[in-house]
PDB file of C-alpha atoms in Angstrom:
ATOM      1  CA  PRO A   1      16.353   0.536  -5.424  1.00 69.00           C
ATOM      2  CA  SER A   2      16.966  -1.648  -2.387  1.00 77.00           C
ATOM      3  CA  GLY A   3      18.056   0.367   0.628  1.00 78.00           C
ATOM      4  CA  ALA A   4      16.292   3.553  -0.507  1.00 80.00           C
ATOM      5  CA  GLY A   5      14.029   3.641   2.547  1.00 81.00           C
ATOM      6  CA  LYS A   6      10.785   2.254   1.127  1.00 84.00           C
ATOM      7  CA  SER A   7      10.083  -0.273   3.882  1.00 84.00           C
ATOM      8  CA  THR A   8      11.153   2.217   6.548  1.00 87.00           C
ATOM      9  CA  ILE A   9       8.591   4.716   5.269  1.00 88.00           C
ATOM     10  CA  LEU A  10       5.886   2.037   5.291  1.00 90.00           C
ATOM     11  CA  ASN A  11       6.819   0.988   8.822  1.00 91.00           C
ATOM     12  CA  ILE A  12       6.603   4.601   9.989  1.00 92.00           C
ATOM     13  CA  LEU A  13       3.261   5.159   8.221  1.00 91.00           C
ATOM     14  CA  GLY A  14       1.994   1.918   9.759  1.00 93.00           C
ATOM     15  CA  GLY A  15       3.001   2.948  13.261  1.00 92.00           C
ATOM     16  CA  MET A  16       5.534   0.135  13.649  1.00 91.00           C
ATOM     17  CA  ASP A  17       8.568   2.435  13.672  1.00 91.00           C
ATOM     18  CA  THR A  18       9.005   6.020  14.780  1.00 88.00           C
ATOM     19  CA  CYS A  19      10.694   8.820  12.916  1.00 87.00           C
ATOM     20  CA  THR A  20      13.711  10.640  14.288  1.00 88.00           C
ATOM     21  CA  THR A  21      12.922  13.944  12.562  1.00 89.00           C
ATOM     22  CA  GLY A  22      10.015  15.497  10.756  1.00 90.00           C
ATOM     23  CA  GLU A  23       6.272  15.070  11.086  1.00 92.00           C
ATOM     24  CA  ILE A  24       4.073  12.143  10.085  1.00 92.00           C
ATOM     25  CA  THR A  25       0.496  13.163   9.382  1.00 92.00           C
ATOM     26  CA  VAL A  26      -2.038  10.529   8.354  1.00 90.00           C
ATOM     27  CA  ASP A  27      -5.675  11.429   7.802  1.00 90.00           C
ATOM     28  CA  GLY A  28      -5.046  14.838   9.362  1.00 92.00           C
ATOM     29  CA  LYS A  29      -3.544  13.379  12.551  1.00 93.00           C
ATOM     30  CA  ARG A  30       0.067  13.646  13.712  1.00 95.00           C
ATOM     31  CA  ILE A  31       0.877   9.986  14.355  1.00 94.00           C
ATOM     32  CA  ASP A  32       4.477  10.878  15.223  1.00 94.00           C
ATOM     33  CA  LYS A  33       3.046  12.382  18.430  1.00 94.00           C
ATOM     34  CA  TYR A  34       1.011   9.267  19.338  1.00 95.00           C
ATOM     35  CA  SER A  35       1.654   7.403  22.566  1.00 94.00           C
ATOM     36  CA  SER A  36       2.307   3.668  22.501  1.00 93.00           C
ATOM     37  CA  ARG A  37      -1.358   3.031  23.299  1.00 95.00           C
ATOM     38  CA  GLN A  38      -2.530   5.369  20.521  1.00 95.00           C
ATOM     39  CA  LEU A  39      -0.212   3.668  18.008  1.00 94.00           C
ATOM     40  CA  THR A  40      -1.633   0.273  18.978  1.00 92.00           C
ATOM     41  CA  ALA A  41      -5.183   1.529  18.376  1.00 92.00           C
ATOM     42  CA  TYR A  42      -4.085   3.139  15.089  1.00 94.00           C
ATOM     43  CA  ARG A  43      -2.554  -0.125  13.848  1.00 91.00           C
ATOM     44  CA  ARG A  44      -5.570  -2.127  15.008  1.00 89.00           C
ATOM     45  CA  TYR A  45      -8.359   0.039  13.591  1.00 90.00           C
ATOM     46  CA  ASP A  46      -6.919   2.122  10.758  1.00 92.00           C
ATOM     47  CA  ILE A  47      -4.221   0.038   9.055  1.00 93.00           C
ATOM     48  CA  GLY A  48      -4.201  -3.199   7.072  1.00 92.00           C
ATOM     49  CA  PHE A  49      -0.811  -4.727   6.312  1.00 91.00           C
ATOM     50  CA  VAL A  50       0.112  -6.869   3.298  1.00 90.00           C
ATOM     51  CA  PHE A  51       3.635  -8.187   3.584  1.00 83.00           C
ATOM     52  CA  GLN A  52       6.008  -9.588   0.992  1.00 80.00           C
ATOM     53  CA  PHE A  53       6.082 -13.031   2.643  1.00 80.00           C
ATOM     54  CA  TYR A  54       2.310 -13.425   3.352  1.00 82.00           C
ATOM     55  CA  ASN A  55       2.755 -14.023   7.134  1.00 87.00           C
ATOM     56  CA  LEU A  56      -0.101 -16.502   7.255  1.00 93.00           C
ATOM     57  CA  VAL A  57      -0.557 -18.804  10.232  1.00 93.00           C
ATOM     58  CA  GLN A  58       0.211 -22.219   8.748  1.00 95.00           C
ATOM     59  CA  ASN A  59      -2.052 -24.290  10.993  1.00 96.00           C
ATOM     60  CA  LEU A  60      -5.106 -22.090  10.336  1.00 96.00           C
ATOM     61  CA  THR A  61      -7.414 -22.325   7.329  1.00 97.00           C
ATOM     62  CA  VAL A  62      -8.024 -19.499   4.879  1.00 97.00           C
ATOM     63  CA  LYS A  63     -11.139 -18.524   6.814  1.00 97.00           C
ATOM     64  CA  GLU A  64      -9.356 -18.656  10.166  1.00 96.00           C
ATOM     65  CA  ASN A  65      -6.436 -16.543   8.882  1.00 96.00           C
ATOM     66  CA  VAL A  66      -8.844 -13.847   7.688  1.00 95.00           C
ATOM     67  CA  GLU A  67     -10.870 -14.150  10.881  1.00 94.00           C
ATOM     68  CA  LEU A  68      -7.771 -13.246  12.926  1.00 91.00           C
ATOM     69  CA  ALA A  69      -7.913  -9.676  11.665  1.00 88.00           C
ATOM     70  CA  THR A  70     -11.607  -9.315  12.415  1.00 90.00           C
ATOM     71  CA  GLN A  71     -11.179 -10.262  16.067  1.00 88.00           C
ATOM     72  CA  ILE A  72      -9.317  -7.067  16.949  1.00 82.00           C
ATOM     73  CA  CYS A  73     -11.238  -4.406  15.042  1.00 83.00           C
ATOM     74  CA  LYS A  74     -14.423  -2.471  15.689  1.00 84.00           C
ATOM     75  CA  GLU A  75     -16.521  -3.126  12.601  1.00 86.00           C
ATOM     76  CA  PRO A  76     -15.087  -5.945  10.493  1.00 89.00           C
ATOM     77  CA  LEU A  77     -16.334  -6.880   7.076  1.00 89.00           C
ATOM     78  CA  ASP A  78     -18.089 -10.203   6.556  1.00 92.00           C
ATOM     79  CA  ILE A  79     -15.366 -12.876   6.469  1.00 94.00           C
ATOM     80  CA  VAL A  80     -16.956 -15.108   3.834  1.00 95.00           C
ATOM     81  CA  LYS A  81     -17.787 -12.167   1.540  1.00 92.00           C
ATOM     82  CA  THR A  82     -14.231 -10.852   1.908  1.00 92.00           C
ATOM     83  CA  ILE A  83     -12.812 -14.239   0.933  1.00 94.00           C
ATOM     84  CA  GLU A  84     -15.229 -14.381  -2.011  1.00 91.00           C
ATOM     85  CA  ALA A  85     -14.074 -10.897  -3.063  1.00 88.00           C
ATOM     86  CA  VAL A  86     -10.489 -12.156  -3.443  1.00 88.00           C
ATOM     87  CA  GLY A  87     -11.686 -15.165  -5.445  1.00 89.00           C
ATOM     88  CA  LEU A  88     -10.996 -17.884  -2.886  1.00 94.00           C
ATOM     89  CA  SER A  89     -14.446 -19.064  -1.817  1.00 94.00           C
ATOM     90  CA  ASP A  90     -13.601 -22.575  -3.072  1.00 96.00           C
ATOM     91  CA  ARG A  91     -10.433 -22.604  -0.909  1.00 96.00           C
ATOM     92  CA  ILE A  92     -11.967 -21.300   2.331  1.00 97.00           C
ATOM     93  CA  GLY A  93     -11.185 -24.500   4.277  1.00 97.00           C
ATOM     94  CA  ASN A  94      -7.670 -24.963   2.910  1.00 97.00           C
ATOM     95  CA  PHE A  95      -4.445 -24.411   4.823  1.00 97.00           C
ATOM     96  CA  PRO A  96      -1.703 -22.131   3.429  1.00 96.00           C
ATOM     97  CA  SER A  97       0.449 -25.124   2.444  1.00 95.00           C
ATOM     98  CA  GLN A  98      -2.372 -26.198   0.111  1.00 97.00           C
ATOM     99  CA  LEU A  99      -2.374 -22.868  -1.727  1.00 95.00           C
ATOM    100  CA  SER A 100      -0.188 -21.384  -4.438  1.00 90.00           C
ATOM    101  CA  GLY A 101       1.876 -18.278  -3.717  1.00 87.00           C
ATOM    102  CA  GLY A 102      -0.680 -16.071  -5.474  1.00 87.00           C
ATOM    103  CA  GLU A 103      -3.513 -17.612  -3.475  1.00 92.00           C
ATOM    104  CA  GLN A 104      -1.611 -17.092  -0.232  1.00 92.00           C
ATOM    105  CA  GLN A 105      -1.078 -13.446  -1.112  1.00 89.00           C
ATOM    106  CA  ARG A 106      -4.809 -13.079  -1.824  1.00 89.00           C
ATOM    107  CA  VAL A 107      -5.504 -14.490   1.655  1.00 94.00           C
ATOM    108  CA  ALA A 108      -3.096 -11.906   3.073  1.00 92.00           C
ATOM    109  CA  ILE A 109      -4.956  -9.162   1.199  1.00 91.00           C
ATOM    110  CA  ALA A 110      -8.322 -10.473   2.427  1.00 93.00           C
ATOM    111  CA  ARG A 111      -6.956 -10.490   5.977  1.00 93.00           C
ATOM    112  CA  ALA A 112      -5.767  -6.882   5.614  1.00 91.00           C
ATOM    113  CA  PHE A 113      -9.072  -5.759   4.100  1.00 91.00           C
ATOM    114  CA  ALA A 114     -11.380  -7.689   6.477  1.00 92.00           C
ATOM    115  CA  SER A 115     -10.780  -5.213   9.288  1.00 90.00           C
ATOM    116  CA  ASP A 116     -12.143  -2.458   7.005  1.00 90.00           C
ATOM    117  CA  PRO A 117      -9.062  -0.235   7.422  1.00 92.00           C
ATOM    118  CA  LYS A 118      -8.707   3.307   6.169  1.00 91.00           C
ATOM    119  CA  LEU A 119      -5.270   2.469   4.772  1.00 93.00           C
ATOM    120  CA  ILE A 120      -3.715  -0.701   3.371  1.00 92.00           C
ATOM    121  CA  ILE A 121       0.066  -0.776   3.338  1.00 93.00           C
ATOM    122  CA  ALA A 122       1.447  -3.314   0.862  1.00 91.00           C
ATOM    123  CA  ASP A 123       5.201  -3.926   0.966  1.00 89.00           C
ATOM    124  CA  GLU A 124       6.278  -5.673  -2.255  1.00 86.00           C
ATOM    125  CA  PRO A 125       3.017  -7.677  -2.449  1.00 86.00           C
ATOM    126  CA  THR A 126       3.996  -9.287  -5.762  1.00 84.00           C
ATOM    127  CA  ALA A 127       7.657 -10.060  -5.029  1.00 82.00           C
ATOM    128  CA  ASN A 128       7.241 -13.772  -4.284  1.00 75.00           C
ATOM    129  CA  ILE A 129       4.684 -14.759  -6.873  1.00 77.00           C
ATOM    130  CA  ASP A 130       4.721 -15.591 -10.541  1.00 77.00           C
ATOM    131  CA  PRO A 131       4.983 -12.414 -12.648  1.00 77.00           C
ATOM    132  CA  ALA A 132       1.832 -13.396 -14.560  1.00 74.00           C
ATOM    133  CA  LEU A 133      -0.132 -13.363 -11.276  1.00 78.00           C
ATOM    134  CA  SER A 134       1.253  -9.980 -10.229  1.00 82.00           C
ATOM    135  CA  TYR A 135      -1.418  -8.157 -12.215  1.00 82.00           C
ATOM    136  CA  ASP A 136      -4.140 -10.175 -10.457  1.00 82.00           C
ATOM    137  CA  ILE A 137      -2.791  -9.046  -7.079  1.00 83.00           C
ATOM    138  CA  VAL A 138      -2.539  -5.416  -8.206  1.00 85.00           C
ATOM    139  CA  LYS A 139      -6.015  -5.627  -9.768  1.00 85.00           C
ATOM    140  CA  LEU A 140      -7.344  -6.801  -6.412  1.00 85.00           C
ATOM    141  CA  LEU A 141      -5.641  -3.920  -4.592  1.00 87.00           C
ATOM    142  CA  LYS A 142      -7.021  -1.547  -7.226  1.00 87.00           C
ATOM    143  CA  GLU A 143     -10.561  -2.833  -6.555  1.00 86.00           C
ATOM    144  CA  ILE A 144     -10.080  -2.330  -2.815  1.00 87.00           C
ATOM    145  CA  ASN A 145      -8.920   1.208  -3.556  1.00 88.00           C
ATOM    146  CA  LYS A 146     -12.076   1.848  -5.589  1.00 87.00           C
ATOM    147  CA  CYS A 147     -14.094   0.876  -2.476  1.00 85.00           C
ATOM    148  CA  GLY A 148     -12.612   3.881  -0.680  1.00 88.00           C
ATOM    149  CA  THR A 149      -9.610   2.372   1.083  1.00 90.00           C
ATOM    150  CA  THR A 150      -6.304   4.120   0.455  1.00 91.00           C
ATOM    151  CA  VAL A 151      -3.618   1.706  -0.748  1.00 91.00           C
ATOM    152  CA  ILE A 152       0.086   2.444  -0.443  1.00 90.00           C
ATOM    153  CA  MET A 153       2.128  -0.118  -2.341  1.00 88.00           C
ATOM    154  CA  VAL A 154       5.877  -0.469  -2.609  1.00 87.00           C
ATOM    155  CA  THR A 155       7.146  -2.265  -5.688  1.00 82.00           C
ATOM    156  CA  HIS A 156      10.116  -2.421  -8.027  1.00 77.00           C
ATOM    157  CA  GLU A 157       7.772  -3.286 -10.917  1.00 77.00           C
ATOM    158  CA  HIS A 158       7.178  -0.079 -12.882  1.00 74.00           C
ATOM    159  CA  SER A 159       4.588  -1.725 -15.139  1.00 77.00           C
ATOM    160  CA  LEU A 160       2.470  -2.602 -12.073  1.00 77.00           C
ATOM    161  CA  VAL A 161       2.617   0.997 -10.885  1.00 73.00           C
ATOM    162  CA  GLU A 162       1.524   2.250 -14.278  1.00 74.00           C
ATOM    163  CA  TYR A 163      -1.344  -0.257 -14.261  1.00 76.00           C
ATOM    164  CA  PHE A 164      -2.501   0.685 -10.747  1.00 73.00           C
ATOM    165  CA  GLY A 165      -2.086   4.414 -11.266  1.00 74.00           C
ATOM    166  CA  GLY A 166      -2.296   7.101  -8.618  1.00 78.00           C
ATOM    167  CA  ARG A 167       0.498   9.036  -7.022  1.00 81.00           C
ATOM    168  CA  ILE A 168       3.921   7.600  -7.738  1.00 81.00           C
ATOM    169  CA  VAL A 169       6.828   8.502  -5.492  1.00 83.00           C
ATOM    170  CA  SER A 170      10.327   7.240  -6.241  1.00 82.00           C
ATOM    171  CA  LEU A 171      13.073   7.198  -3.635  1.00 82.00           C
ATOM    172  CA  LYS A 172      16.831   7.142  -3.780  1.00 80.00           C
ATOM    173  CA  ASN A 173      18.958   7.123  -0.616  1.00 81.00           C
ATOM    174  CA  GLY A 174      15.966   8.111   1.500  1.00 78.00           C
ATOM    175  CA  GLU A 175      15.139  11.132  -0.674  1.00 80.00           C
ATOM    176  CA  VAL A 176      12.162  11.647  -2.969  1.00 81.00           C
ATOM    177  CA  VAL A 177      13.526  11.892  -6.512  1.00 81.00           C
ATOM    178  CA  PHE A 178      10.255  11.643  -8.444  1.00 74.00           C
ATOM    179  CA  ASP A 179       6.669  12.473  -7.495  1.00 75.00           C
ATOM    180  CA  GLU A 180       3.944  12.364 -10.119  1.00 77.00           C
ATOM    181  CA  TYR A 181       0.300  11.372 -10.598  1.00 77.00           C
ATOM    182  CA  VAL A 182      -0.372   8.656 -13.180  1.00 75.00           C
ATOM    183  CA  GLU A 183      -3.899   7.918 -14.355  1.00 78.00           C
ATOM    184  CA  GLY A 184      -3.512   4.130 -14.545  1.00 71.00           C
ATOM    185  CA  GLU A 185      -5.004   1.762 -17.062  1.00 69.00           C
ATOM    186  CA  ALA A 186      -8.674   2.301 -17.773  1.00 53.00           C
ATOM    187  CA  GLN A 187      -9.350  -1.371 -18.428  1.00 45.00           C
ATOM    188  CA  ASP A 188      -8.808  -4.153 -15.913  1.00 44.00           C
ATOM    189  CA  GLU A 189      -7.653  -6.700 -18.460  1.00 42.00           C
TER     190      GLU A 189
END
């Protein structure tokens, strides 16, 4: 439910917030012990963010929005191929205002993936799009996961979680109340 601590956990995992107690270990490293400079490098090179409200730069094209992420990382993926992978090659020169909500979210996913991060953090990535398109967004995240990138997604949509599969953790008042592995749907239809 809202207020359970989901976004706070994502912000801590993404190095945007710090924890007051406990340890945060990501990829075998204690990020809760990182300096400000180390957290900046961690966010830049290891993390891709997909936000609920897209956070696209309105006066930049699809290509330019994705290109932003590649300018600050070590070994970015090919921009055009990344845009093709999210199914937007025919919209590469469009501005966000010329795209549907689902298309804008796919640009946000391409931007997060273009830096070739180890971890993509997706905070309610389907909240502001048509429910019928939600599966397309989750399917895209599932494909990215199959390429070897870990995806952590927060959602209220239980059917999307069951479709994506993986480890499911439910929170209530900041406490884990459910932790289980779900296989996910075998078919991507």
